[in-house]
Amino acid sequence: MTKPVLIAVAWPYASAKIHVGNLTGSYLPADILARYHRLRGRDVLMVSGSDSHGTPVTVRADEEGVLPEDIYKRYHAEFIELFQKLGLTYDIFTSTHTSNHTDVAQKLFLALKENGYLYTEASLQWYSTQQERFLPDRYVEGTCYFCGTPGARSDQCDHCGHLLEAEKLIDPKSKIDGSTPELRETTHFYLDLEKLQDEVADFLRARQDYWRPNVIKQSLGQIETEGLHGRPITRDLSWGIPVPVEGWDEKCMYVWFEAVMGYLSAAVEWGMLHDDPDAWRHWWTDPESKSFYCIGKDNIPFHAIIWPAELIGVGTSFDAKMGAEDPQPLVLPYDVPANEFMNLEGRKLSGSKNWAVWGLDFLERYDPDPMRYYLTVNMPETKDSDWDWEEFYQRNNNELVATWGNLVNRVLSFAYKYWEGKVPDPGELRKDDLALLESIKIGFDTVESHFESVKLRAAVQECMRLAGEVNKYLDTTAPWFEVKTDKSEAAKSIYTAMQAIDWLKILFSPILPHTSQKLHNYLGHEQPLFGTLITKQVEDDLSTHTVMLYDPADSLTAEAEDLWTPKELTPGKAFNQPTPLFVKLDATIIEEERARLGS
RNA sequence: GGCGAAGUAGCUCAAUGGUAGAGCAGUGGACUCAUAAGCCAUUGGUUGGCGGUUCAAAUCCGCCCUUCGCCA
């Protein structure tokens, strides 16, 4: 049995399109990690789905006069289209609006309740007498009691940035019909974080040596300086997971409390869809299982404090409710490599102002790998980064095209021309040949350590540096000169370069899977590196939902073999005439793309 | 307001107390297999500011400025 690796990816809110900031923040790094671990022959399960509940979805539904379910399904379908085109290998991308997720979330809720980590408390909330319902904070606007600006939401004033106490808002009005709401008392469940705080702190201390500073300081640091306080986990809403307690059927679980449970429920659903209902335990109860949570920095407290607290509080009770004879506790996060944010042309991304590069729109005009490359080399791992169209253009042309793509093209086309489409037989390799191959072999170890510690930017830079080494090597040996004087010498140079390229293909493949596959085919390998993404309609008691699944099919990574190893290229092996891996861009795209922004 | 992260060459980033480096851009050169790509050489820095600790500070400490996130 190989090692289980769970890649848990942030759940996109099904109420807005996905832009490059979302992609580089969590979805892309997750896929790169997943593909790397697949190459290592590990049992990878990459899970996520659409966060279909919560007020952003209902707000949009109310605006458009449609059902929340319609909103979620529209965006859910778009997400899947984007992920297929960009090649994000989710083993399952599902939704929180399923019977399965409802069941898992309710079991977790009840487990926490039975274990004594939930309590109830009354508070005041805005109530609409017109609509006979409580209004979420985002539904109420009024005048800010700090700066006097009208149009402030009841939880926050966008003008002065203060968070507001709802009951102090001046002249509150419902956003739905303009009526004046009144304050009414309501009772909610709270997660007792004070009771869980010591165990959460122990969990964090065990990981503080390798977690990113922002993540550990914001979680462990907060516990040590301020401590944790109970947080409400239910709301007066009808769109969500019903609270599984008698007399509470009017209320739902708070979306931040429930959505993180999707990492578990999606694994359960994956097992059911693969006729192996116990499969989830491989990733969730095996102490050897390593779980990586790929999220943006806005989500750090939920993943580094609250979700671990939920998992600790649940103990063995969830596994027991799932029918285990010898129930086990659930596996806590191994790493939470949260990314910072990406800006655009020096300004904050803003969907409503169209200050964004949208994923699907980008792929109308460009290939997926240039986007994956630019977002990786510019990934906001330690601080906010910036998408700049000129830099995208430069890096595409100078690095992807000139350094890597051109290397492949110059070597393969030369080899094809002089050795009739067969890998040349080098005989005994020279000192320089062996030295180059040795440096790429070392590259396997270096890039491995970067991937293992989730330093993706360092990984891609090292790959590109190694491609540069091969270019230097070619300039030294000059096979175009050797071939005129002694073809057997040229055969050594070209074989060595082809061997290096075949290895670099593997190193690049988690980041540039489409072009690595293309190169893989050029080099005459039949079996694909990775599997494919398929969709499936699933019907349950709640409704019908689309899931996207990763199908390893007959790919190399389907076999539990470690492919992260320099495998010998067979002399005499047939290969194909290459075409350029990457498209060289014209400088006019810079201004064209900038002109699209902000309208 | 509290907490956290970040601020280093024109741009993107390295450098965890020991001579501030790399890539790109710029400049000069030789080559031609290749998408005029690749290779060699080279210009460029008061490490956001002020103060402190130290034989030695980008790095440790204090205060301040700017940007982003979380929380009240």
Short mmCIF file of N, CA, C and O in Angstrom, two decimals, chain A residues 56 99 101 141 178 243 294 298 397 415 431 458 482 518 549:
data_model
loop_
_atom_site.label_atom_id
_atom_site.label_comp_id
_atom_site.label_asym_id
_atom_site.label_seq_id
_atom_site.Cartn_x
_atom_site.Cartn_y
_atom_site.Cartn_z
N PRO A 56 -23.68 34.91 -0.10
CA PRO A 56 -23.35 35.43 -1.44
C PRO A 56 -24.20 34.79 -2.53
O PRO A 56 -24.58 35.46 -3.49
N SER A 99 -26.91 15.28 -0.89
CA SER A 99 -27.37 14.49 0.27
C SER A 99 -26.19 13.99 1.07
O SER A 99 -26.22 13.95 2.31
N HIS A 101 -23.13 15.32 1.40
CA HIS A 101 -22.52 16.36 2.22
C HIS A 101 -23.41 16.70 3.42
O HIS A 101 -22.93 16.91 4.53
N GLU A 141 -28.53 47.53 5.18
CA GLU A 141 -27.65 48.68 5.00
C GLU A 141 -28.16 49.84 5.83
O GLU A 141 -29.34 49.94 6.13
N GLY A 178 -36.37 47.62 1.13
CA GLY A 178 -36.24 48.96 1.68
C GLY A 178 -36.96 49.19 3.00
O GLY A 178 -36.94 50.29 3.54
N VAL A 243 -29.91 22.27 10.53
CA VAL A 243 -29.37 21.85 11.83
C VAL A 243 -30.11 20.59 12.27
O VAL A 243 -31.34 20.60 12.35
N CYS A 294 -4.73 23.68 0.42
CA CYS A 294 -4.31 24.78 -0.44
C CYS A 294 -5.39 25.86 -0.41
O CYS A 294 -6.50 25.67 -0.92
N ASP A 298 -6.83 34.69 3.25
CA ASP A 298 -8.06 35.10 3.94
C ASP A 298 -8.69 33.94 4.70
O ASP A 298 -9.53 34.15 5.57
N ASN A 397 7.82 34.67 -23.74
CA ASN A 397 8.74 34.66 -24.88
C ASN A 397 10.19 34.36 -24.47
O ASN A 397 10.90 33.68 -25.20
N ALA A 415 18.09 16.28 -34.40
CA ALA A 415 18.19 14.82 -34.30
C ALA A 415 17.35 14.15 -35.39
O ALA A 415 17.78 13.18 -36.02
N LYS A 431 33.18 12.80 -20.88
CA LYS A 431 33.14 13.40 -19.54
C LYS A 431 32.09 14.50 -19.44
O LYS A 431 31.29 14.56 -18.51
N ALA A 458 10.30 28.09 -6.38
CA ALA A 458 11.68 27.62 -6.42
C ALA A 458 11.80 26.41 -7.35
O ALA A 458 12.78 26.26 -8.07
N GLU A 482 30.15 19.33 -35.06
CA GLU A 482 30.63 17.95 -34.97
C GLU A 482 30.11 17.09 -36.13
O GLU A 482 30.83 16.25 -36.65
N LYS A 518 2.98 16.62 -24.64
CA LYS A 518 3.29 16.79 -26.06
C LYS A 518 4.73 16.31 -26.34
O LYS A 518 4.97 15.56 -27.28
N LEU A 549 -14.51 14.15 -12.19
CA LEU A 549 -13.66 13.10 -11.61
C LEU A 549 -12.38 12.96 -12.42
O LEU A 549 -12.38 13.14 -13.64
#
